[in-house]
CSV table of C-alpha atoms and ligand atoms in Angstrom, one decimal:
chain,number,residue,atom,x,y,z
H,229,MET,CA,20.1,18.5,34.8
H,230,GLY,CA,16.7,20.1,35.5
H,231,LYS,CA,14.4,18.8,38.2
H,232,GLY,CA,12.0,17.4,35.6
H,233,ASN,CA,14.8,15.3,34.1
H,234,TYR,CA,15.9,14.1,37.5
H,235,LEU,CA,12.3,12.9,38.3
H,236,LEU,CA,12.1,11.3,34.9
H,237,GLU,CA,15.3,9.4,35.4
H,238,LEU,CA,14.1,8.2,38.8
H,239,LEU,CA,11.1,6.7,37.1
H,240,TYR,CA,12.8,5.7,33.8
H,241,PRO,CA,16.5,5.5,34.4
H,242,PRO,CA,18.4,5.4,31.1
H,243,ARG,CA,19.1,1.9,29.9
H,244,CYS,CA,21.2,0.5,27.1
H,245,ALA,CA,19.1,0.3,23.9
H,246,MET,CA,20.5,-3.1,23.1
H,247,CYS,CA,20.9,-5.1,26.3
H,248,GLY,CA,18.7,-3.0,28.7
H,249,GLU,CA,21.5,-2.6,31.2
H,250,LEU,CA,21.3,0.5,33.4
H,251,LEU,CA,23.4,3.4,32.1
H,252,ASP,CA,25.3,6.0,34.2
H,253,ALA,CA,22.6,8.7,34.5
H,254,SER,CA,25.2,11.5,34.3
H,255,ASP,CA,25.9,10.6,30.6
H,256,GLU,CA,22.6,11.7,29.2
H,257,LYS,CA,23.5,11.3,25.5
H,258,LYS,CA,24.6,7.7,25.7
H,259,CYS,CA,22.2,5.1,24.2
H,260,PHE,CA,24.5,2.0,24.5
H,261,CYS,CA,26.6,0.5,27.3
H,262,ASP,CA,30.3,0.2,26.4
H,263,ARG,CA,29.9,-3.4,25.4
H,264,CYS,CA,27.0,-2.8,23.1
H,265,ARG,CA,28.6,0.3,21.6
H,266,SER,CA,31.5,-2.0,20.5
H,267,LEU,CA,29.0,-4.6,19.3
H,268,TRP,CA,27.3,-1.9,17.2
H,269,GLU,CA,30.6,-0.8,15.7
H,270,GLN,CA,31.4,-4.4,14.9
H,271,ALA,CA,28.0,-4.9,13.3
H,272,LYS,CA,28.8,-2.1,10.9
H,273,GLU,CA,31.8,-4.0,9.7
H,274,GLU,CA,30.1,-7.4,9.3
H,275,SER,CA,29.9,-8.6,5.7
H,276,CYS,CA,26.8,-9.7,3.8
H,277,PRO,CA,26.8,-13.5,3.2
H,278,ASN,CA,25.9,-13.0,-0.5
H,279,CYS,CA,28.2,-10.2,-1.8
H,280,ARG,CA,30.8,-10.3,1.0
H,281,ARG,CA,30.6,-6.5,1.5
H,282,ASP,CA,29.6,-4.7,4.6
H,283,ALA,CA,26.0,-3.4,4.9
H,284,GLN,CA,27.0,0.1,3.6
H,285,HIS,CA,28.5,-1.3,0.5
H,286,CYS,CA,26.3,-4.4,0.0
H,287,VAL,CA,25.3,-4.5,-3.7
H,288,CYS,CA,22.5,-7.2,-3.4
H,289,GLU,CA,19.2,-5.9,-4.9
H,290,PRO,CA,16.2,-6.5,-2.7
H,291,LYS,CA,13.7,-9.0,-4.2
H,292,TYR,CA,11.2,-6.3,-5.3
H,293,ASN,CA,13.7,-4.0,-6.9
H,294,ARG,CA,14.4,-6.1,-10.1
H,295,SER,CA,13.3,-3.3,-12.3
H,296,ARG,CA,15.6,-0.9,-10.4
H,297,THR,CA,12.9,1.6,-9.5
H,298,VAL,CA,15.0,2.4,-6.4
H,299,ASP,CA,18.4,3.8,-7.6
H,300,SER,CA,20.4,2.8,-4.5
H,301,TYR,CA,20.2,1.2,-1.1
H,302,ARG,CA,22.6,2.0,1.8
H,303,ALA,CA,22.2,0.5,5.2
H,304,THR,CA,24.3,0.9,8.3
H,305,VAL,CA,24.1,-2.7,9.6
H,306,LEU,CA,22.7,-6.0,8.5
H,307,TYR,CA,19.5,-7.2,10.1
H,308,ASN,CA,20.9,-10.5,11.0
H,309,ASN,CA,21.2,-11.0,14.8
H,310,GLU,CA,19.0,-10.7,17.8
H,311,LYS,CA,20.7,-7.6,19.2
H,312,ILE,CA,20.1,-5.7,16.0
H,313,LYS,CA,16.5,-7.0,15.8
H,314,LYS,CA,15.9,-5.9,19.4
H,315,LEU,CA,17.3,-2.5,18.6
H,316,ILE,CA,15.1,-2.0,15.6
H,317,TYR,CA,12.1,-3.2,17.6
H,318,LYS,CA,12.9,-0.6,20.3
H,319,ILE,CA,13.1,2.2,17.6
H,320,LYS,CA,9.7,1.1,16.2
H,321,THR,CA,7.9,0.8,19.5
H,322,GLY,CA,8.8,4.0,21.4
H,323,TYR,CA,10.8,7.2,21.6
H,324,ASP,CA,14.2,7.2,23.3
H,325,ALA,CA,15.9,10.5,22.8
H,326,ALA,CA,19.5,9.2,23.1
H,327,LEU,CA,18.8,6.3,20.7
H,328,TYR,CA,17.0,8.5,18.1
H,329,ASP,CA,19.8,11.0,18.4
H,330,ALA,CA,22.4,8.4,17.7
H,331,MET,CA,20.5,6.7,14.9
H,332,ALA,CA,19.8,10.1,13.2
H,333,LYS,CA,23.5,10.9,13.3
H,334,GLU,CA,24.4,7.6,11.7
H,335,LEU,CA,21.8,8.1,9.0
H,336,ALA,CA,22.8,11.7,8.4
H,337,LEU,CA,26.4,10.5,7.9
H,338,SER,CA,25.2,8.0,5.3
H,339,VAL,CA,23.2,10.7,3.5
H,340,MET,CA,26.1,13.0,3.3
H,341,LYS,CA,28.5,10.1,2.3
H,342,TYR,CA,26.4,8.4,-0.3
H,343,CYS,CA,23.8,10.8,-1.7
H,344,GLN,CA,24.9,13.6,-4.0
H,345,THR,CA,22.8,16.4,-2.7
H,346,ASP,CA,21.7,19.6,-4.4
H,347,ASP,CA,18.7,22.1,-4.3
H,348,ASN,CA,16.4,19.4,-5.6
H,349,SER,CA,17.3,16.9,-2.8
H,350,CYS,CA,14.8,16.2,-0.1
H,351,LEU,CA,14.1,13.6,2.6
H,352,SER,CA,11.1,11.4,2.7
H,353,TYR,CA,9.9,8.4,4.6
H,354,PRO,CA,7.1,5.7,4.5
H,355,LYS,CA,4.3,7.1,6.6
H,356,ARG,CA,3.2,4.8,9.3
H,357,SER,CA,-0.4,3.6,9.5
H,358,LYS,CA,-2.7,5.5,11.9
H,359,ALA,CA,-3.3,2.2,13.7
H,360,SER,CA,0.4,1.8,14.4
H,361,VAL,CA,0.9,5.4,15.4
H,362,ARG,CA,-1.9,4.9,17.9
H,363,GLU,CA,-0.4,1.6,19.1
H,364,TYR,CA,3.2,2.9,19.6
H,365,GLY,CA,2.6,6.6,20.0
H,366,LEU,CA,4.9,7.7,17.2
H,367,ASP,CA,5.8,7.5,13.5
H,368,HIS,CA,9.4,6.5,14.0
H,369,ALA,CA,10.6,7.0,10.4
H,370,LYS,CA,9.0,10.5,10.4
H,371,LYS,CA,10.7,11.3,13.6
H,372,LEU,CA,14.1,10.1,12.3
H,373,CYS,CA,13.6,11.9,9.0
H,374,TYR,CA,13.0,15.3,10.7
H,375,GLU,CA,16.0,14.8,13.0
H,376,ILE,CA,18.2,14.0,9.9
H,377,SER,CA,16.8,17.1,8.2
H,378,LYS,CA,18.0,19.3,11.2
H,379,LEU,CA,21.5,17.7,10.9
H,380,THR,CA,21.8,18.0,7.1
H,381,ASN,CA,19.7,21.0,6.3
H,382,ILE,CA,18.0,18.9,3.6
H,383,PRO,CA,14.2,19.6,3.7
H,384,VAL,CA,11.6,17.0,4.3
H,385,LEU,CA,9.0,16.4,1.5
H,386,ASP,CA,6.1,15.0,3.5
H,387,VAL,CA,3.8,13.7,0.7
H,388,ILE,CA,3.8,9.9,0.8
H,389,ARG,CA,0.6,9.0,2.7
H,390,HIS,CA,-0.6,5.7,4.2
H,391,ARG,CA,-4.0,4.2,3.4
H,392,ARG,CA,-5.7,2.0,5.9
H,393,GLY,CA,-4.7,-1.6,5.4
H,394,ALA,CA,-2.9,-4.6,6.8
H,395,GLU,CA,0.5,-4.0,8.5
H,396,GLN,CA,3.5,-5.1,6.4
H,397,LYS,CA,5.1,-7.1,9.3
H,398,THR,CA,2.2,-9.6,9.6
H,399,LEU,CA,2.5,-10.6,5.9
H,400,SER,CA,4.4,-13.0,3.8
H,401,ALA,CA,6.8,-11.7,1.1
H,402,GLY,CA,4.3,-12.2,-1.6
H,403,GLN,CA,1.5,-10.4,0.3
H,404,ARG,CA,3.9,-7.6,1.2
H,405,GLY,CA,4.3,-6.5,-2.4
H,406,GLU,CA,0.6,-6.4,-3.0
H,407,ASN,CA,-0.2,-4.8,0.3
H,408,ALA,CA,2.5,-2.1,-0.1
H,409,ALA,CA,1.2,-1.3,-3.5
H,410,GLN,CA,-2.2,-0.5,-2.0
H,411,SER,CA,-0.9,1.1,1.2
H,412,TYR,CA,0.8,4.2,0.0
H,413,TYR,CA,-0.3,7.1,-2.2
H,414,ILE,CA,0.5,10.7,-3.1
H,415,ARG,CA,-2.4,13.1,-3.3
H,416,ASP,CA,-2.9,14.6,-6.8
H,417,ASN,CA,-2.2,18.1,-5.6
H,418,ASP,CA,1.0,17.1,-3.9
H,419,LYS,CA,2.4,15.5,-7.1
H,420,ILE,CA,3.8,18.7,-8.4
H,421,LYS,CA,6.0,19.0,-5.3
H,422,VAL,CA,7.7,15.8,-6.3
H,423,LYS,CA,8.6,16.8,-9.8
H,424,ASP,CA,12.4,16.9,-10.5
H,425,LYS,CA,13.2,16.0,-6.9
H,426,ARG,CA,15.9,13.6,-5.7
H,427,ILE,CA,14.3,11.7,-2.9
H,428,ILE,CA,16.4,10.4,-0.1
H,429,PHE,CA,14.1,7.9,1.5
H,430,ILE,CA,14.6,7.1,5.2
H,431,ASP,CA,13.5,3.7,6.5
H,432,ASP,CA,14.3,1.5,9.5
H,433,VAL,CA,14.8,-1.9,7.8
H,434,VAL,CA,14.7,-2.9,4.2
H,435,THR,CA,13.5,-6.5,4.0
H,436,THR,CA,12.0,-7.5,0.6
H,437,GLY,CA,12.1,-3.9,-0.6
H,438,ALA,CA,8.4,-3.9,-1.3
H,439,THR,CA,7.7,-0.6,0.6
H,440,THR,CA,10.7,1.2,-0.9
H,441,VAL,CA,9.9,0.1,-4.5
H,442,VAL,CA,6.2,1.2,-4.2
H,443,CYS,CA,7.2,4.6,-2.8
H,444,ALA,CA,9.9,5.0,-5.4
H,445,ALA,CA,7.4,4.2,-8.2
H,446,LEU,CA,4.9,6.7,-6.8
H,447,CYS,CA,7.6,9.4,-6.7
H,448,LYS,CA,8.9,8.6,-10.1
H,449,ALA,CA,5.5,8.6,-11.6
H,450,ALA,CA,5.1,12.1,-10.2
H,451,GLY,CA,8.4,13.2,-11.9
H,452,ALA,CA,11.1,12.5,-9.3
H,453,LYS,CA,14.6,12.3,-10.8
H,454,GLY,CA,16.0,9.9,-8.3
H,455,PHE,CA,15.1,7.7,-5.3
H,456,TYR,CA,17.8,6.7,-2.8
H,457,VAL,CA,17.1,4.6,0.2
H,458,ILE,CA,19.0,5.1,3.5
H,459,SER,CA,18.1,2.6,6.2
H,460,ILE,CA,19.4,1.6,9.5
H,461,ALA,CA,19.4,-2.1,8.6
H,462,ARG,CA,18.8,-4.4,5.7
H,463,THR,CA,18.1,-8.1,5.6
H,464,PRO,CA,21.0,-9.9,3.9
I,283,LIG,ZN1,24.2,-2.9,26.4
I,284,LIG,ZN1,25.1,-8.1,-0.2
């Protein structure tokens, strides 16, 4: 361990991303304590109350995807308990190398397992608003997307942009759809880059599906052949 790391760990000792318990500093790569690691593994097995399948195989369509603009949704866990909610909050609000590393690995596995990839495949993500990037210091989906790209060798197509507007989290389901429709866009001269692509869209949580459907519609209008969502969690 370098001296810099040592000093950093004195100031910010590694803590479990779910419960906050101090972790053994010698194990730099760990993001969960043993108890939370098994909670995480259990969460992956938990079944959706509607379709009775686990999050990876849940076949429920999010509210906004009635016209099947998004071709498929795959999540690692259900967004259904305080521990998972806390974990997602942690991902959204700051960078933790061990946690991002672990989540990128989970998502990369889902990509390889559930998305048929070829030369036209690329990764994308919903760009975070400038206000949120200022507030939290990072664009979390972008960061994950680029880490997954390194693990899978699938390139990132960075063309979905965010317009100034209200944040999704503060809105009701009805408002979310309308707001998402106005929040994202692809520049005219970027549209050609999207033609014939199969977009693997990386997101943290899928709730109503408003963001994913809007981004899928933008990509498909620009000629994308497919749009597949891979998220950490989804609301059952
Ligand atoms: Zn823990
Ligand atoms: Zn389901």
